[in-house]
């Protein structure tokens, strides 16, 4: 019996991002990973720095009779661009380009009409919030925390 659409939604989001040609040179990571400074451009799904939550969810009955439930959840994400240089403006623009690719991946197109539903995993999904982090310890590094909000029926 299906009790949540979270696993299917996370898997679908990872697959959609990994299939995007514009992200071919970007590490698409499922959850947290050990820091690998050789990977200069990364997108994490189900993780953001300083947070213990991969996904936050809430369920409720959708109508009298308790036959179906509505589920709302937020998938945490993090896009990072780092380099050995000190060009913070370049890294910031690059990190936002990565988040822009996530947003574009969630939009319906003629080639991907099911993208906003994560290929049928949810009723809809969209990018909703963000938070920018910058550091310059081993060169410039900019990360953008983001959230993909979803609605599903189970």
PDB file of C-alpha atoms in Angstrom:
ATOM      1  CA  UNK A   1       0.000   0.000   0.000  1.00  0.00           C
ATOM      2  CA  UNK A   2       1.330   3.407  -0.938  1.00  0.00           C
ATOM      3  CA  UNK A   3       1.661   5.713   2.086  1.00  0.00           C
ATOM      4  CA  UNK A   4       3.584   8.579   0.488  1.00  0.00           C
ATOM      5  CA  UNK A   5       4.648   9.926  -2.903  1.00  0.00           C
ATOM      6  CA  UNK A   6       7.923  11.256  -1.473  1.00  0.00           C
ATOM      7  CA  UNK A   7      10.169   8.362  -2.633  1.00  0.00           C
ATOM      8  CA  UNK A   8       8.758   8.436  -6.170  1.00  0.00           C
ATOM      9  CA  UNK A   9       8.995  12.240  -6.350  1.00  0.00           C
ATOM     10  CA  UNK A  10      12.628  12.372  -5.206  1.00  0.00           C
ATOM     11  CA  UNK A  11      13.587   9.589  -7.632  1.00  0.00           C
ATOM     12  CA  UNK A  12      11.767  11.328 -10.501  1.00  0.00           C
ATOM     13  CA  UNK A  13      13.392  14.705  -9.766  1.00  0.00           C
ATOM     14  CA  UNK A  14      16.841  13.104  -9.762  1.00  0.00           C
ATOM     15  CA  UNK A  15      16.117  11.323 -13.064  1.00  0.00           C
ATOM     16  CA  UNK A  16      14.786  14.498 -14.700  1.00  0.00           C
ATOM     17  CA  UNK A  17      17.863  16.505 -13.685  1.00  0.00           C
ATOM     18  CA  UNK A  18      20.300  13.760 -14.704  1.00  0.00           C
ATOM     19  CA  UNK A  19      18.689  13.644 -18.161  1.00  0.00           C
ATOM     20  CA  UNK A  20      19.087  17.392 -18.834  1.00  0.00           C
ATOM     21  CA  UNK A  21      21.819  18.027 -21.407  1.00  0.00           C
ATOM     22  CA  UNK A  22      22.686  21.385 -19.805  1.00  0.00           C
ATOM     23  CA  UNK A  23      23.573  19.524 -16.579  1.00  0.00           C
ATOM     24  CA  UNK A  24      25.717  16.814 -18.191  1.00  0.00           C
ATOM     25  CA  UNK A  25      28.893  18.140 -16.523  1.00  0.00           C
ATOM     26  CA  UNK A  26      27.207  18.756 -13.150  1.00  0.00           C
ATOM     27  CA  UNK A  27      27.218  16.195 -10.327  1.00  0.00           C
ATOM     28  CA  UNK A  28      23.572  15.442  -9.476  1.00  0.00           C
ATOM     29  CA  UNK A  29      23.752  14.024  -5.946  1.00  0.00           C
ATOM     30  CA  UNK A  30      21.076  12.032  -4.110  1.00  0.00           C
ATOM     31  CA  UNK A  31      21.218  13.437  -0.572  1.00  0.00           C
ATOM     32  CA  UNK A  32      24.416  14.491   1.193  1.00  0.00           C
ATOM     33  CA  UNK A  33      27.882  13.470   0.130  1.00  0.00           C
ATOM     34  CA  UNK A  34      31.376  13.857   1.438  1.00  0.00           C
ATOM     35  CA  UNK A  35      32.963  17.092   0.271  1.00  0.00           C
ATOM     36  CA  UNK A  36      34.778  16.486  -2.984  1.00  0.00           C
ATOM     37  CA  UNK A  37      36.495  19.688  -4.013  1.00  0.00           C
ATOM     38  CA  UNK A  38      37.240  18.295  -7.476  1.00  0.00           C
ATOM     39  CA  UNK A  39      33.512  18.448  -8.272  1.00  0.00           C
ATOM     40  CA  UNK A  40      33.189  22.197  -8.881  1.00  0.00           C
ATOM     41  CA  UNK A  41      29.483  22.183  -9.794  1.00  0.00           C
ATOM     42  CA  UNK A  42      26.931  20.120  -7.872  1.00  0.00           C
ATOM     43  CA  UNK A  43      23.212  19.881  -7.297  1.00  0.00           C
ATOM     44  CA  UNK A  44      22.072  17.946  -4.228  1.00  0.00           C
ATOM     45  CA  UNK A  45      18.492  16.682  -4.011  1.00  0.00           C
ATOM     46  CA  UNK A  46      17.240  15.784  -0.535  1.00  0.00           C
ATOM     47  CA  UNK A  47      19.907  17.782   1.307  1.00  0.00           C
ATOM     48  CA  UNK A  48      20.998  21.299   2.144  1.00  0.00           C
ATOM     49  CA  UNK A  49      23.796  22.443   4.484  1.00  0.00           C
ATOM     50  CA  UNK A  50      22.889  22.847   8.125  1.00  0.00           C
ATOM     51  CA  UNK A  51      19.546  21.083   7.802  1.00  0.00           C
ATOM     52  CA  UNK A  52      18.607  17.664   9.071  1.00  0.00           C
ATOM     53  CA  UNK A  53      15.539  17.430   6.836  1.00  0.00           C
ATOM     54  CA  UNK A  54      15.703  15.959   3.367  1.00  0.00           C
ATOM     55  CA  UNK A  55      11.943  16.306   2.874  1.00  0.00           C
ATOM     56  CA  UNK A  56       9.277  17.882   5.044  1.00  0.00           C
ATOM     57  CA  UNK A  57       5.780  16.452   4.558  1.00  0.00           C
ATOM     58  CA  UNK A  58       2.225  16.762   5.759  1.00  0.00           C
ATOM     59  CA  UNK A  59      -0.806  14.595   5.034  1.00  0.00           C
ATOM     60  CA  UNK A  60      -4.528  14.991   5.622  1.00  0.00           C
ATOM     61  CA  UNK A  61      -7.735  13.351   4.443  1.00  0.00           C
ATOM     62  CA  UNK A  62      -8.958  15.014   1.295  1.00  0.00           C
ATOM     63  CA  UNK A  63     -12.687  14.482   1.944  1.00  0.00           C
ATOM     64  CA  UNK A  64     -15.202  12.768   4.194  1.00  0.00           C
ATOM     65  CA  UNK A  65     -15.001   9.000   4.053  1.00  0.00           C
ATOM     66  CA  UNK A  66     -11.216   8.888   4.415  1.00  0.00           C
ATOM     67  CA  UNK A  67     -10.693   7.153   1.069  1.00  0.00           C
ATOM     68  CA  UNK A  68      -7.846   9.327  -0.181  1.00  0.00           C
ATOM     69  CA  UNK A  69      -5.310  11.638   1.386  1.00  0.00           C
ATOM     70  CA  UNK A  70      -3.660  14.813   0.221  1.00  0.00           C
ATOM     71  CA  UNK A  71       0.067  15.096   0.729  1.00  0.00           C
ATOM     72  CA  UNK A  72       2.084  18.300   0.616  1.00  0.00           C
ATOM     73  CA  UNK A  73       5.843  18.140   0.871  1.00  0.00           C
ATOM     74  CA  UNK A  74       8.979  20.145   0.294  1.00  0.00           C
ATOM     75  CA  UNK A  75      12.148  18.540  -1.094  1.00  0.00           C
ATOM     76  CA  UNK A  76      15.337  20.275   0.054  1.00  0.00           C
ATOM     77  CA  UNK A  77      17.980  21.019  -2.555  1.00  0.00           C
ATOM     78  CA  UNK A  78      21.352  22.719  -2.820  1.00  0.00           C
ATOM     79  CA  UNK A  79      23.230  23.965  -5.875  1.00  0.00           C
ATOM     80  CA  UNK A  80      26.908  24.852  -5.512  1.00  0.00           C
ATOM     81  CA  UNK A  81      29.589  26.398  -7.695  1.00  0.00           C
ATOM     82  CA  UNK A  82      33.159  26.519  -6.413  1.00  0.00           C
ATOM     83  CA  UNK A  83      36.544  27.358  -7.874  1.00  0.00           C
ATOM     84  CA  UNK A  84      40.111  28.073  -6.867  1.00  0.00           C
ATOM     85  CA  UNK A  85      39.728  31.706  -7.875  1.00  0.00           C
ATOM     86  CA  UNK A  86      38.238  34.565  -5.848  1.00  0.00           C
ATOM     87  CA  UNK A  87      35.642  35.587  -8.455  1.00  0.00           C
ATOM     88  CA  UNK A  88      32.550  35.587  -6.232  1.00  0.00           C
ATOM     89  CA  UNK A  89      30.365  37.257  -8.887  1.00  0.00           C
ATOM     90  CA  UNK A  90      31.095  34.475 -11.383  1.00  0.00           C
ATOM     91  CA  UNK A  91      30.368  31.740  -8.807  1.00  0.00           C
ATOM     92  CA  UNK A  92      27.146  33.439  -7.714  1.00  0.00           C
ATOM     93  CA  UNK A  93      25.921  33.700 -11.319  1.00  0.00           C
ATOM     94  CA  UNK A  94      26.898  30.066 -11.950  1.00  0.00           C
ATOM     95  CA  UNK A  95      25.091  28.823  -8.814  1.00  0.00           C
ATOM     96  CA  UNK A  96      21.949  30.672  -9.883  1.00  0.00           C
ATOM     97  CA  UNK A  97      22.302  29.203 -13.378  1.00  0.00           C
ATOM     98  CA  UNK A  98      22.224  25.743 -11.767  1.00  0.00           C
ATOM     99  CA  UNK A  99      19.064  26.619  -9.829  1.00  0.00           C
ATOM    100  CA  UNK A 100      17.640  28.019 -13.066  1.00  0.00           C
ATOM    101  CA  UNK A 101      18.156  24.621 -14.679  1.00  0.00           C
ATOM    102  CA  UNK A 102      16.205  22.998 -11.832  1.00  0.00           C
ATOM    103  CA  UNK A 103      13.399  25.499 -12.356  1.00  0.00           C
ATOM    104  CA  UNK A 104      13.379  24.930 -16.121  1.00  0.00           C
ATOM    105  CA  UNK A 105      13.304  21.167 -15.567  1.00  0.00           C
ATOM    106  CA  UNK A 106      10.050  21.599 -13.614  1.00  0.00           C
ATOM    107  CA  UNK A 107       8.298  23.554 -16.364  1.00  0.00           C
ATOM    108  CA  UNK A 108       6.080  21.905 -18.936  1.00  0.00           C
ATOM    109  CA  UNK A 109       7.332  21.970 -22.515  1.00  0.00           C
ATOM    110  CA  UNK A 110       6.281  20.250 -25.724  1.00  0.00           C
ATOM    111  CA  UNK A 111       9.120  17.765 -25.174  1.00  0.00           C
ATOM    112  CA  UNK A 112       8.352  17.258 -21.454  1.00  0.00           C
ATOM    113  CA  UNK A 113       4.649  17.943 -20.781  1.00  0.00           C
ATOM    114  CA  UNK A 114       4.726  15.892 -17.564  1.00  0.00           C
ATOM    115  CA  UNK A 115       7.670  17.787 -16.012  1.00  0.00           C
ATOM    116  CA  UNK A 116       5.572  19.757 -13.462  1.00  0.00           C
ATOM    117  CA  UNK A 117       4.138  16.463 -12.192  1.00  0.00           C
ATOM    118  CA  UNK A 118       7.606  14.902 -11.914  1.00  0.00           C
ATOM    119  CA  UNK A 119       6.527  12.551 -14.677  1.00  0.00           C
ATOM    120  CA  UNK A 120       3.335  11.591 -12.865  1.00  0.00           C
ATOM    121  CA  UNK A 121       4.774  11.155  -9.361  1.00  0.00           C
ATOM    122  CA  UNK A 122       2.839  14.173  -7.986  1.00  0.00           C
ATOM    123  CA  UNK A 123      -0.026  16.464  -8.964  1.00  0.00           C
ATOM    124  CA  UNK A 124       2.405  19.382  -9.288  1.00  0.00           C
ATOM    125  CA  UNK A 125       5.878  20.509  -8.244  1.00  0.00           C
ATOM    126  CA  UNK A 126       7.613  23.859  -8.422  1.00  0.00           C
ATOM    127  CA  UNK A 127      10.614  25.752  -7.071  1.00  0.00           C
ATOM    128  CA  UNK A 128       9.483  27.895  -4.136  1.00  0.00           C
ATOM    129  CA  UNK A 129      12.263  29.236  -1.884  1.00  0.00           C
ATOM    130  CA  UNK A 130      15.978  29.893  -1.803  1.00  0.00           C
ATOM    131  CA  UNK A 131      18.853  31.010   0.396  1.00  0.00           C
ATOM    132  CA  UNK A 132      22.331  32.079  -0.775  1.00  0.00           C
ATOM    133  CA  UNK A 133      25.567  31.135   1.009  1.00  0.00           C
ATOM    134  CA  UNK A 134      29.028  32.424   0.076  1.00  0.00           C
ATOM    135  CA  UNK A 135      32.504  31.563   1.326  1.00  0.00           C
ATOM    136  CA  UNK A 136      36.063  32.219   0.255  1.00  0.00           C
ATOM    137  CA  UNK A 137      38.262  29.821   2.231  1.00  0.00           C
ATOM    138  CA  UNK A 138      39.712  27.676  -0.591  1.00  0.00           C
ATOM    139  CA  UNK A 139      38.681  29.996  -3.384  1.00  0.00           C
ATOM    140  CA  UNK A 140      35.235  31.335  -4.101  1.00  0.00           C
ATOM    141  CA  UNK A 141      32.248  29.145  -3.315  1.00  0.00           C
ATOM    142  CA  UNK A 142      28.579  30.023  -3.661  1.00  0.00           C
ATOM    143  CA  UNK A 143      25.709  27.757  -2.783  1.00  0.00           C
ATOM    144  CA  UNK A 144      21.990  28.271  -3.191  1.00  0.00           C
ATOM    145  CA  UNK A 145      19.643  26.312  -0.968  1.00  0.00           C
ATOM    146  CA  UNK A 146      16.314  25.765  -2.715  1.00  0.00           C
ATOM    147  CA  UNK A 147      13.040  23.988  -2.113  1.00  0.00           C
ATOM    148  CA  UNK A 148      10.827  22.061  -4.503  1.00  0.00           C
ATOM    149  CA  UNK A 149       7.276  22.120  -3.175  1.00  0.00           C
ATOM    150  CA  UNK A 150       4.965  19.286  -4.232  1.00  0.00           C
ATOM    151  CA  UNK A 151       1.349  18.275  -3.899  1.00  0.00           C
ATOM    152  CA  UNK A 152       0.161  14.687  -4.283  1.00  0.00           C
ATOM    153  CA  UNK A 153      -2.899  12.519  -3.763  1.00  0.00           C
ATOM    154  CA  UNK A 154      -2.520   9.111  -2.162  1.00  0.00           C
TER     155      UNK A 154
END
